[in-house]
XYZ file of C-alpha atoms in Angstrom:
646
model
C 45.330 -138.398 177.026
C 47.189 -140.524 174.302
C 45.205 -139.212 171.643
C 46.053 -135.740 172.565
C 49.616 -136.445 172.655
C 50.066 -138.721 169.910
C 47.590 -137.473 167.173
C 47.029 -138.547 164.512
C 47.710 -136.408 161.340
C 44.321 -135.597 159.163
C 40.924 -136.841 159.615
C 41.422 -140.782 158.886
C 44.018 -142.362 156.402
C 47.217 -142.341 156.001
C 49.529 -139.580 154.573
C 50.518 -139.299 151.387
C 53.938 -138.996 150.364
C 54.950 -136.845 146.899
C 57.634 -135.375 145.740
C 61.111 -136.475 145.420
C 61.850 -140.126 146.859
C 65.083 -139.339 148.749
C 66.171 -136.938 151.274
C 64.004 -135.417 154.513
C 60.809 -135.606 154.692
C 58.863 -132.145 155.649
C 55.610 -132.711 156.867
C 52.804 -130.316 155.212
C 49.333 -130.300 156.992
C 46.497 -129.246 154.567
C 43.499 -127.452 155.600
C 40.543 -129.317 154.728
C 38.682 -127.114 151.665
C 37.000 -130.191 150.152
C 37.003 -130.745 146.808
C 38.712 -130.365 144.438
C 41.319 -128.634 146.735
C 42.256 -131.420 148.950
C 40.057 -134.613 149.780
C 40.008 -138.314 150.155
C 39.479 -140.327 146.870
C 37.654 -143.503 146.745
C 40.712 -145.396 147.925
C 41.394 -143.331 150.338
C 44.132 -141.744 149.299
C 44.387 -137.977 149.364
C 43.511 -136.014 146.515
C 42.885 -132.307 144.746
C 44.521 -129.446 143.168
C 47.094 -129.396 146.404
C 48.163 -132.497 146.019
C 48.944 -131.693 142.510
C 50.584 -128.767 143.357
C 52.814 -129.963 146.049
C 54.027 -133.060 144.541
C 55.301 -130.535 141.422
C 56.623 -128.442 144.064
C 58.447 -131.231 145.833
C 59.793 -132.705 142.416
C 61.355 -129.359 141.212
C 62.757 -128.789 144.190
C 63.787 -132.053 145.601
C 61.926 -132.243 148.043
C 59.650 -135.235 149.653
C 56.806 -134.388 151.145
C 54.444 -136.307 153.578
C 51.020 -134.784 152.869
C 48.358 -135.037 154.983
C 44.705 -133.049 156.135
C 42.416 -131.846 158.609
C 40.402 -129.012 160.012
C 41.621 -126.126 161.623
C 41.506 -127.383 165.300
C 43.742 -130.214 164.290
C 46.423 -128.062 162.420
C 46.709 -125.856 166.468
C 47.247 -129.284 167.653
C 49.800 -129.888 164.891
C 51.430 -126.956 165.050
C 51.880 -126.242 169.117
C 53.149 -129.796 169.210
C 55.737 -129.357 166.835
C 54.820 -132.645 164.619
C 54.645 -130.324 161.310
C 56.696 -128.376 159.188
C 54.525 -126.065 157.061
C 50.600 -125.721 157.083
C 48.776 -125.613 153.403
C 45.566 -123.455 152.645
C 45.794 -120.295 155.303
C 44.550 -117.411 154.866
C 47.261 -115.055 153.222
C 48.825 -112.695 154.602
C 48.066 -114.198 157.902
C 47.067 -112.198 160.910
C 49.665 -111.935 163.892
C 46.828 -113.395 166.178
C 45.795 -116.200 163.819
C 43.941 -118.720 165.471
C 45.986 -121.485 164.063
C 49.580 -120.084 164.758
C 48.391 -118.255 167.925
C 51.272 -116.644 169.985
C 53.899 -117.513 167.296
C 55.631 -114.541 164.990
C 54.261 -114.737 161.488
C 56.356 -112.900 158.679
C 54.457 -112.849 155.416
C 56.933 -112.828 152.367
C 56.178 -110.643 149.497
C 56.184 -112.064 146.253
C 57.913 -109.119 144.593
C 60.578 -109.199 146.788
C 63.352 -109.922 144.873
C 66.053 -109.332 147.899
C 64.229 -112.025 150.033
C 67.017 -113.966 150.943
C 69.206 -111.217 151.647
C 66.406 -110.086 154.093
C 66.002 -113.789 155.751
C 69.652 -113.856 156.483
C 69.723 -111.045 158.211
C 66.457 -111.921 159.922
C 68.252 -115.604 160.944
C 71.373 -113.969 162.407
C 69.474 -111.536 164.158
C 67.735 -114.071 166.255
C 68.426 -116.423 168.350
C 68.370 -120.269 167.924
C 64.848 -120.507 170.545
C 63.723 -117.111 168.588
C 64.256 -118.348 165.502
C 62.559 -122.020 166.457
C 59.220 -119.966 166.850
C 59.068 -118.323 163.702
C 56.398 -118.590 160.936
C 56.947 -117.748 157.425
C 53.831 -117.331 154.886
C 53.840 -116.978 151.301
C 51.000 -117.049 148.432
C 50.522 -120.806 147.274
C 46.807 -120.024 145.345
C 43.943 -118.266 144.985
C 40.549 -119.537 145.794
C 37.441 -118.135 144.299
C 34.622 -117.978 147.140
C 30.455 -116.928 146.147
C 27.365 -116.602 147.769
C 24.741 -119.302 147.475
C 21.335 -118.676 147.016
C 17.969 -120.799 147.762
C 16.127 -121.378 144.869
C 16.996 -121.476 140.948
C 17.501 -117.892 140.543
C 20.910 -116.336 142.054
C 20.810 -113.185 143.362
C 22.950 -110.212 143.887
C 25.500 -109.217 146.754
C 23.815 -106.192 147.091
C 20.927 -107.866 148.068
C 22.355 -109.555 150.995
C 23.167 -106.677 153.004
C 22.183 -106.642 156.519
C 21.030 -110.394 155.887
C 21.975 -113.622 157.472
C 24.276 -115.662 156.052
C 25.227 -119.165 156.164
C 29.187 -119.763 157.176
C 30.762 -122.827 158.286
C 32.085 -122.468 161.501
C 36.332 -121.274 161.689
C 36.205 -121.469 158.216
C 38.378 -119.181 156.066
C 35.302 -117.764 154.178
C 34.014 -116.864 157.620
C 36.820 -115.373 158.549
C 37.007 -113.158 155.234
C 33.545 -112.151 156.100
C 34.277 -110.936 159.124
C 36.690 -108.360 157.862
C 34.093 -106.426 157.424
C 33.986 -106.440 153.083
C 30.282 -106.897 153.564
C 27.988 -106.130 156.460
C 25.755 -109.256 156.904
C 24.791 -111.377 159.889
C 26.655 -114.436 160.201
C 24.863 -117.591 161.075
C 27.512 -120.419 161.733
C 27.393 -123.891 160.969
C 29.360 -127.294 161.904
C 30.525 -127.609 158.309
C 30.160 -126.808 154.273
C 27.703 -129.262 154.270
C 24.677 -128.657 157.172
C 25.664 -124.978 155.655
C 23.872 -125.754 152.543
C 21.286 -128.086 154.217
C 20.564 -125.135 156.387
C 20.038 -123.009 153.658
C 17.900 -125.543 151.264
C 15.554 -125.664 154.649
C 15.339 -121.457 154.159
C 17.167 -120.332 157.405
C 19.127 -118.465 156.008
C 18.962 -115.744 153.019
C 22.105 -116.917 151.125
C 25.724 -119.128 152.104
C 29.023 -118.231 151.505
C 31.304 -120.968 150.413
C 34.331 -122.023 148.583
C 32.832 -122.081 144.709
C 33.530 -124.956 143.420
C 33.634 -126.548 146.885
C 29.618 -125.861 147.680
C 29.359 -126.246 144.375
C 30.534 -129.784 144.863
C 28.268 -130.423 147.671
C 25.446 -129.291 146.193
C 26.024 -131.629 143.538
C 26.407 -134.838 146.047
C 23.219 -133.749 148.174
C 21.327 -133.358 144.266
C 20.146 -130.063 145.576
C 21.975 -128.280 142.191
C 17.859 -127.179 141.072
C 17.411 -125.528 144.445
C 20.756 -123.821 145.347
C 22.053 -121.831 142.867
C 25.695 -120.287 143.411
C 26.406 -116.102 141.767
C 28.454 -116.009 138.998
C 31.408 -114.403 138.178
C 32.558 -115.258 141.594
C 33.061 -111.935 143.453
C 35.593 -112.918 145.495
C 39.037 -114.745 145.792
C 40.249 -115.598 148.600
C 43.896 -115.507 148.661
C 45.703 -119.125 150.648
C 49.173 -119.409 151.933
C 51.534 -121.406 152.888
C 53.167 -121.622 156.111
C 56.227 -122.597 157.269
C 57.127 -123.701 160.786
C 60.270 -123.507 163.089
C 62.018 -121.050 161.353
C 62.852 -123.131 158.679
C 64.260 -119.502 156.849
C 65.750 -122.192 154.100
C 62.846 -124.382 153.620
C 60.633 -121.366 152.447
C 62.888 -119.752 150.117
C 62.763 -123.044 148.868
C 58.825 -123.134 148.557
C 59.033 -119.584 147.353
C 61.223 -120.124 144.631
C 59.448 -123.304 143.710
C 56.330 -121.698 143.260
C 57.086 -118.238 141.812
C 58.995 -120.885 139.119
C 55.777 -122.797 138.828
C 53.899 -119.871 138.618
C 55.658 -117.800 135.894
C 55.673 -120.884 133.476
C 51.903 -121.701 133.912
C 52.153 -124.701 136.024
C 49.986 -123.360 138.354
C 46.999 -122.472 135.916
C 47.281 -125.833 134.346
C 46.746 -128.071 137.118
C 44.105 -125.206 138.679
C 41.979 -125.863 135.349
C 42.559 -129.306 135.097
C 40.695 -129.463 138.340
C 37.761 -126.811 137.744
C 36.809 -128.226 134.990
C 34.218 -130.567 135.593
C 32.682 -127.968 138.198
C 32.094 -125.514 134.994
C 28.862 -127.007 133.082
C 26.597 -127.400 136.208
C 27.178 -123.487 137.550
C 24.378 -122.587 134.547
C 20.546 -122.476 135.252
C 18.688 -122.577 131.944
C 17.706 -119.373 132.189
C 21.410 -117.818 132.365
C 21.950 -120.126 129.292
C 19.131 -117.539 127.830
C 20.330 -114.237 128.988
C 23.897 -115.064 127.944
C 22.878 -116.139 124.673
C 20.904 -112.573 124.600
C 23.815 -110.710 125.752
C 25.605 -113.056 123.095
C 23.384 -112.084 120.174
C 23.431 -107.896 121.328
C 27.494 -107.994 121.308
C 27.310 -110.193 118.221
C 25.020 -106.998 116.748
C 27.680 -104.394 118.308
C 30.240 -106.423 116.785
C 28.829 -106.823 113.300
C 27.620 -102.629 113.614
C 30.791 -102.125 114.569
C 32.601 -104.212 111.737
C 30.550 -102.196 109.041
C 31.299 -98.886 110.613
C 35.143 -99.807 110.495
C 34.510 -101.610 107.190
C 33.297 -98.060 105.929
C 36.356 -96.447 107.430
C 38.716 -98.888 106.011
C 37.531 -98.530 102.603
C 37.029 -94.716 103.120
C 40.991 -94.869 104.128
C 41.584 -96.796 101.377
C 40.442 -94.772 98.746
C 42.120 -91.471 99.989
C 45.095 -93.268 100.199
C 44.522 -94.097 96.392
C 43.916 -90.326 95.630
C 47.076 -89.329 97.499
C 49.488 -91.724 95.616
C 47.709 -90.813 92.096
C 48.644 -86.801 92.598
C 52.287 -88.057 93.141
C 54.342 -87.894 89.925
C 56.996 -89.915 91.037
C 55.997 -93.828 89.756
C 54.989 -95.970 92.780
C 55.167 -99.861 92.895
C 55.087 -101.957 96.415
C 55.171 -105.820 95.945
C 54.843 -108.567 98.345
C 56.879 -111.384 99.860
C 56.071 -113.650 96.806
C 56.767 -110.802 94.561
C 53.469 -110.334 93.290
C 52.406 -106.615 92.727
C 49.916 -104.992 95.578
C 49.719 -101.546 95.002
C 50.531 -99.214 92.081
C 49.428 -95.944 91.671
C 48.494 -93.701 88.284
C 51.988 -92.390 87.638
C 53.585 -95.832 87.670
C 50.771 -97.382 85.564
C 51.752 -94.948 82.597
C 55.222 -94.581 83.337
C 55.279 -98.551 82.524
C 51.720 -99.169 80.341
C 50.504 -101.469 83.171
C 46.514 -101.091 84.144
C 45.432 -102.363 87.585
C 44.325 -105.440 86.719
C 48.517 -105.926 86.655
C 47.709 -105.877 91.000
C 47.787 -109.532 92.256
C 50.561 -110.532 89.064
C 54.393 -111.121 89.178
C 55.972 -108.161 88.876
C 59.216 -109.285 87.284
C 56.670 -111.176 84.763
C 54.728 -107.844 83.774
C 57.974 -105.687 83.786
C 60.990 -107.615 82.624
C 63.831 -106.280 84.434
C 62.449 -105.078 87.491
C 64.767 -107.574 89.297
C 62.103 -107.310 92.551
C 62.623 -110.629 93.276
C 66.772 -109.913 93.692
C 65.430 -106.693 96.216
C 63.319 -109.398 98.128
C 66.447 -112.146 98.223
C 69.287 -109.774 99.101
C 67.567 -107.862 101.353
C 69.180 -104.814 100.457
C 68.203 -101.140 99.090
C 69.090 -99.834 95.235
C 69.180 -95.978 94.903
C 68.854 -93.993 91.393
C 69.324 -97.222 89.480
C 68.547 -96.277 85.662
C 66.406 -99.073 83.281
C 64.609 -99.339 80.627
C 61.710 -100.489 81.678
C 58.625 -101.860 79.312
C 60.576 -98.629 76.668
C 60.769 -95.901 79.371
C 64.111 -94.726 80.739
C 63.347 -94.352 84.037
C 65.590 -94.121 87.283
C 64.594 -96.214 89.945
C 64.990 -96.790 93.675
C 63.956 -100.116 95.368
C 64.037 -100.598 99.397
C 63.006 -104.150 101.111
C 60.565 -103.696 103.650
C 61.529 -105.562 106.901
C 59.350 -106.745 109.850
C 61.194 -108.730 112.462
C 64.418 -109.355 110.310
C 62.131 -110.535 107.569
C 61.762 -109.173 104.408
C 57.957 -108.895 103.901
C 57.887 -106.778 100.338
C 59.336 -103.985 98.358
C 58.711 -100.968 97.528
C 60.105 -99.445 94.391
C 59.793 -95.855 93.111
C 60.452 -94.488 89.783
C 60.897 -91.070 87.678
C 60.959 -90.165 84.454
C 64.585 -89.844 82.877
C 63.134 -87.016 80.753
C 63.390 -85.091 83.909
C 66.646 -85.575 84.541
C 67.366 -84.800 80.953
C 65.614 -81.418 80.228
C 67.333 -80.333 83.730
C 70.858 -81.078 81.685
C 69.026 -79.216 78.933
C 68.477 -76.316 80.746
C 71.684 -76.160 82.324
C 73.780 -76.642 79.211
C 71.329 -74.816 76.921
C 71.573 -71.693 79.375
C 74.794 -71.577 79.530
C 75.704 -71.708 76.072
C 73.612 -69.235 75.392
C 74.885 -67.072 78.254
C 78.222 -67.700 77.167
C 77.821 -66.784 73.752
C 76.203 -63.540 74.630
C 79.124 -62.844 76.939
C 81.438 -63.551 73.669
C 79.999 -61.500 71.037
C 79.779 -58.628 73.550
C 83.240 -59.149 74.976
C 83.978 -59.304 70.849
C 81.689 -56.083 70.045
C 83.670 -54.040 72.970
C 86.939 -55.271 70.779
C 86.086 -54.478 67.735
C 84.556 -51.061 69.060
C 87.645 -50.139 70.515
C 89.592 -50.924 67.360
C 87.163 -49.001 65.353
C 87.371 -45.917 67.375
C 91.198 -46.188 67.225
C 91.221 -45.401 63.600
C 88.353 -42.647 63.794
C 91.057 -41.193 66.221
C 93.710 -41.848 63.758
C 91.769 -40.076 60.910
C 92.057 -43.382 59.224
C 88.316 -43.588 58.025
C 89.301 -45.581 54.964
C 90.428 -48.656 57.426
C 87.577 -48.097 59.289
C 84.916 -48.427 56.839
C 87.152 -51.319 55.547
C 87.442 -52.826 59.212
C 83.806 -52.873 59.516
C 83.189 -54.047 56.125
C 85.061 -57.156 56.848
C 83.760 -57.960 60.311
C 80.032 -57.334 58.798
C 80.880 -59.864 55.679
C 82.700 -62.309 57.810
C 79.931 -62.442 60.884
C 77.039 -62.687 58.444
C 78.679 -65.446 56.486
C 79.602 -67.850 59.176
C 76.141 -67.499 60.771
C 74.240 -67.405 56.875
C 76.377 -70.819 56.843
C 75.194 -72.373 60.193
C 71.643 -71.256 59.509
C 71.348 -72.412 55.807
C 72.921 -76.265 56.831
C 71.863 -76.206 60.105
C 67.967 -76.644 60.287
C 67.390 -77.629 63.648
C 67.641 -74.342 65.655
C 68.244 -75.233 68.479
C 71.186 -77.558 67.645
C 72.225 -74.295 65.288
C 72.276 -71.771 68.573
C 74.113 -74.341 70.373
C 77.263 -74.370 67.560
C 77.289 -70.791 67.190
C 77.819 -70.142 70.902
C 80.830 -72.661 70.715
C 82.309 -71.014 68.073
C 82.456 -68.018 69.955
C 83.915 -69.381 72.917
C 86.470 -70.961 70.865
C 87.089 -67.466 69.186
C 87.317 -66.156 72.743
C 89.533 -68.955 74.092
C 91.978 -68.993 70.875
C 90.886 -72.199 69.747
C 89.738 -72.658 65.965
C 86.823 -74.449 65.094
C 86.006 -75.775 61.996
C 82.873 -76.967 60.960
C 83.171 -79.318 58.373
C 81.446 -77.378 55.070
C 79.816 -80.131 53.770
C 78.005 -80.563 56.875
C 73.925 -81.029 56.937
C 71.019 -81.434 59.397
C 67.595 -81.106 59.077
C 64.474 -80.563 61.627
C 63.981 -84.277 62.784
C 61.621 -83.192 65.749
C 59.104 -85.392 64.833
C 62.030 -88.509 65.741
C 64.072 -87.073 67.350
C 63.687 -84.594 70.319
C 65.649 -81.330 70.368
C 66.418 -81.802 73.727
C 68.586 -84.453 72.691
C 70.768 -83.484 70.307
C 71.059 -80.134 72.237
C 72.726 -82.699 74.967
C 74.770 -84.655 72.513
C 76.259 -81.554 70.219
C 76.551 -79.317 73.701
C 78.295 -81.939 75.898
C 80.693 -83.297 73.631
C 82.058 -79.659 72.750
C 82.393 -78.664 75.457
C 84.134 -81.579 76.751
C 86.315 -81.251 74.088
C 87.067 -77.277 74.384
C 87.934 -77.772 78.727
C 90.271 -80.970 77.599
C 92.201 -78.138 75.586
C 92.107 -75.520 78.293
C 93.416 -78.049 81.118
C 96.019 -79.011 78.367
C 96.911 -75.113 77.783
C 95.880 -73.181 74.960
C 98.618 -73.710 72.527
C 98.455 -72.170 68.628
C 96.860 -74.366 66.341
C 94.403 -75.621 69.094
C 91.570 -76.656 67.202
C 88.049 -78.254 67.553
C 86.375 -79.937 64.479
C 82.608 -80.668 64.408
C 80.877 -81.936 61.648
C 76.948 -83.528 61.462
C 75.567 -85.661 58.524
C 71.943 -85.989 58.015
C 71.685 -89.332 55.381
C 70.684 -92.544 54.624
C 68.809 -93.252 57.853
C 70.819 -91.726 60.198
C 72.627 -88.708 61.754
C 76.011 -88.713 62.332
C 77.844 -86.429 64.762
C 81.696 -86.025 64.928
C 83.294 -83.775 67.230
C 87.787 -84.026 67.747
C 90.164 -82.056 69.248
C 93.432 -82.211 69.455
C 94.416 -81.664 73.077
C 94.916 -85.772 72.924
C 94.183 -86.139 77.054
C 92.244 -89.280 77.085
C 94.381 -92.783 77.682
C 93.588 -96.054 78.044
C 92.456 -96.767 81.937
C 90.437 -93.229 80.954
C 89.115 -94.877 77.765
C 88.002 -98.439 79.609
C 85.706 -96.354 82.216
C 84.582 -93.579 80.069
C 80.839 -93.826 80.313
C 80.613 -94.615 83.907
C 78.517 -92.375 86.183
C 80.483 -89.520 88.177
C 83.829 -91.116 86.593
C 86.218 -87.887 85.184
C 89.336 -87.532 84.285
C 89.020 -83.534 85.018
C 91.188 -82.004 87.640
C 88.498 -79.040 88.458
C 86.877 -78.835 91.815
C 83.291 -78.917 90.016
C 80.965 -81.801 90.203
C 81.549 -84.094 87.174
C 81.322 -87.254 85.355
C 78.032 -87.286 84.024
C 78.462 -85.315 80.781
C 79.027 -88.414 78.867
C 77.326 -91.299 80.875
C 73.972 -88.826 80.033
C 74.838 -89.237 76.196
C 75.366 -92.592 76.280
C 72.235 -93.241 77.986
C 70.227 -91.294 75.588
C 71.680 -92.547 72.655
C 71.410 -96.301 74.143
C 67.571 -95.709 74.656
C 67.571 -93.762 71.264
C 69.176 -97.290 69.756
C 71.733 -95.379 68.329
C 75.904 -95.995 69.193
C 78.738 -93.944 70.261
C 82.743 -94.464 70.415
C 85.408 -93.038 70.974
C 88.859 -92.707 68.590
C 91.823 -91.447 70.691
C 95.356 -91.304 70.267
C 96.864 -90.116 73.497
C 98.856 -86.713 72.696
C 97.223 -86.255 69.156
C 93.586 -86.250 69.220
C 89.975 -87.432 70.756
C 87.395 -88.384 68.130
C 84.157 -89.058 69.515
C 81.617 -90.497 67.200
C 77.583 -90.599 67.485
C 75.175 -92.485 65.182
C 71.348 -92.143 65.615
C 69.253 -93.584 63.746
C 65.861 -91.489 62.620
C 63.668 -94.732 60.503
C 60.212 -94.471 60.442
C 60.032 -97.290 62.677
C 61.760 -95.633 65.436
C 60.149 -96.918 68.980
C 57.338 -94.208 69.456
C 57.862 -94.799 73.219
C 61.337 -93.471 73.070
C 60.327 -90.261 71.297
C 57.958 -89.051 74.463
C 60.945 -90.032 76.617
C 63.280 -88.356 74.491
């Protein structure tokens, strides 16, 4: 009668208290699962993974905790007396008719709940104080893997157990998973883990279902581990709780919190496999050592088949990649953190005279001026930036390539100024020649008119005399051009000027003593077509914004001597000042008032004359004249790069 109502908590010993050291003490009864769950140490004092577990619990939360342990019969006793406050190691979620917590209400809390206390409150001020009192709240506290046992060395399958007997220990929670119904057996029910795996070393029974690492444990104590051998992967888990008693609403939001904490940082899995592992090495028989070295060496083979077969595809990848960079014309260069070149396809390579074995080098070292390591420091993209790079004009465009905020590499792109250059050609070579068309005919339907005037006059004396003249002068300006002029194309470009300047009112004069001979072979006609065309017509639009006043004029004269050629071409519209004249080779910089795109007339000359190694200035007095002056210079020794640019 005193035993019954003064128990004892937990089979023998004394609790143990973890936790925090001040405050109220809750008093947690765990359900005896053996090792390494909970047991008694060789001292005595109570041990396992939910110790562990509730002492972290109780020292993130403040909390002390009085631990102790027993079997199920004693935790009724516990619990109907009232001399505990939560119950470890039930079965979760727990039944409304659980043997343990009998007639009492038991609310399992969800772990994804995330308005849980909202929902308690409500719950606590719903009921009544007595109501309330009898209340039992469960929540997950860990997950047990359970496994059949089987007699002999040999494990054998769950499949094969069906409609078998199997070994249980008596009001255990592995019996009571069983008996759910997740796998029809016969149950045969012993006193505990223990005479469960006795029974089944003696053969009554065809296999034993048991905690893992707990029969696993047993089996290692009774040195039966050569004749009971347990399935692995465990096929079940077998989900514990823990419960809290009297309606403590407070105390297990507590524990919840506590443990969702624990379980989102890892405490949980650290202290679970601290625990497991010295249960790992004896769960293999010698001859699963075998067949999981076999199954080993057949994905090692997969692997390795595999590897080859992506290997193939890689390099497969690779290569096209290589073809599809080659076709592109536009130069190609990517570089890595360290700056060191990693990729550069055909384009670039001639572009710059680099071959691949340039890949793996500096790139700022094999192409001075490249500045990739300032694209790799700053962090920042450089569009159409124009170099000379190794003796190519080329304009470039260098963007970082960033992972994470980091820049990782570069990746730099480059064309041909040559482009560029015979698309300024072709514009201002067109329409010259378009324009000088449209003169001489606007001219012929002049001179036409004034011709058939006279006929209509009877004056056929003047007329013959009119044409006369026009025929003389015509074919002795152009006989001029032509006969000191011996680059053509630099030829067709001044006699289209001259007849927009005849058009326009403006005189030009072409210096008579003027000479210039075919210097393809240095010098391309692309550029001189750029030079001569640009610069006159600069000059003829400086007079037209100015107003076409009498004695507008445009002097051009070209020198073909010692070395060099030397282009002159003034006007005397006088336009440019000084702020014009300290900016007047920067790109898209004009000091035109016309709607039209400009600005580059001149930064395009001085480029090609810079690459050329030739010079160009400018002589102004502002409302007199603009004198601009090029020298190019056409030595044998000329850079033979810069004539295929050029």
């Amino acid at each position: 009668m005193l035993l019954f109502l003064f128990p004892e908590r937990g089979t023998g010993g004394s609790p143990r208290i973890v936790g925090s050291e001040t405050g109220r003490t809750y008093h947690v009864f765990c359900l005896d699962s053996g090792a390494p769950y909970i047991f008694r140490d060789s001292a005595g004092e109570l041990a396992g993974m939910y110790v562990d577990i509730l002492s972290s619990l109780g020292e993130r939360e403040g909390l002390k905790l009085s631990l102790s342990s027993g079997d199920g019969r004693e935790a009724r006793r516990n619990v109907h007396l009232g001399k505990i406050d939560a119950v470890a190691g039930c079965l979760y979620p727990t039944l409304p008719d659980s043997e343990i917590f009998g007639y009492l209400p038991v609310k399992n809390l969800d772990p994804q709940n995330r308005n849980l206390s909202v929902e308690l409150d409500l719950l606590t001020h719903r009921l009544s104080g007595k109501e309330l009192l009898s209340y039992v709240f469960t929540l997950p506290f860990l997950r047990e893997p359970a496994t059949f046992f089987f007699p002999g060395r040999e494990a054998g399958g769950t499949d094969t157990l069906r409609g078998k007997t199997v070994l249980v220990a008596a009001e255990s929670q592995e019996e009571r998973h069983l008996s759910g119904g997740s796998l029809p057996v016969s149950l045969l029910r012993e006193e505990s883990p223990r005479t469960v795996l006795a029974a089944l070393a003696a053969g009554r029974g065809h296999g034993a279902f048991l905690g893992a690492y707990q029969g696993i444990k047993i089996s290692r104590e009774m040195g039966r581990e050569q004749d009971i051998s347990p399935l692995r992967p465990f096929p079940y888990l077998v989900a514990k709780g823990i419960a809290v008693l009297k309606g403590q609403s407070a105390l297990a939001l507590q524990f919840f919190r506590g443990l969702d904490a624990m379980e989102r940082a890892g405490e949980i899995d650290r202290i679970r496999d601290r625990w497991i592992s010295e249960f790992e090495p004896s769960v293999f028989s010698m001859r699963q050592i075998w067949n999981w070295a076999g199954a080993g060496a057949l994905l090692l083979c997969a692997f390795l088949a595999w590897n080859m077969m992506l290997k193939r595809k890689v390099t497969i990848i690779v290569k096209e990649r290589e073809k599809i960079l080659d076709f592109i014309r536009d130069g190609i260069l990517a570089v890595d953190r360290d700056g060191k070149i990693t990729m550069i396809n055909r384009a670039a390579r001639t572009l710059l005279g680099l071959s691949h074995e340039s890949v793996g080098k500096e790139a700022d070292l094999c192409i001075p001026g490249l500045s990739a390591g300032m694209i790799l420091a700053g962090g920042r993209p450089v569009y159409d930036h124009q170099q000379n790079l190794n003796g190519a004009l080329l304009s470039c465009s260098k963007v970082p390539v960033i992972q994470a905020g980091r820049t990782v590499g570069a990746i730099i792109t480059m064309r041909d100024m040559s482009e560029l250059q015979a698309m300024a050609e072709e514009i201002t070579g067109v329409r010259t020649y378009v324009e000088s068309l449209r003169v001489q005919g606007h001219e012929f339907m002049n001179k036409l008119q004034a011709i058939s005037g006279l006929i209509q006059l009877r004056r056929y004396d003047r007329a013959i005399e009119f044409i006369a003249s026009e025929t003389d002068s015509r074919h002795s300006a152009t006989a001029f051009m032509t006969e000191r002029i011996k680059n053509a194309a630099v030829c067709g470009v001044l006699m289209g000027k001259a007849g927009r300047c005849r058009e326009l009112g403006i005189q030009f004069c072409l210096d008579p003593e003027s000479f210039c001979c075919d210097r393809g072979g240095e010098i391309n006609d692309r550029s001189l077509v750029i030079i001569v065309g640009n610069l006159l017509q600069n000059a003829i639009e400086a007079l037209e914004e100015k107003g076409i006043a009498p004695g507008a004029s445009v002097d051009f004269s070209i020198f073909d001597e010692s070395g060099h050629i030397l282009i002159s071409v003034c006007d005397n519209a006088g336009t440019l000042t000084d702020e014009g004249a300290s900016r007047l080779f920067e790109k898209g910089f004009t000091t035109k008032k016309k709607a039209e795109l400009s600005g580059f007339g001149l930064y395009n000359i001085k480029t090609i004359v810079d690459a050329l190694g030739g010079t160009i200035t400018a002589d102004y007095e502002t409302g007199n004249f603009t004198e601009f002056t090029v020298s190019l210079p056409v030595s044998s020794s000329a850079d033979p790069c810069l004539k295929e640019v050029f």
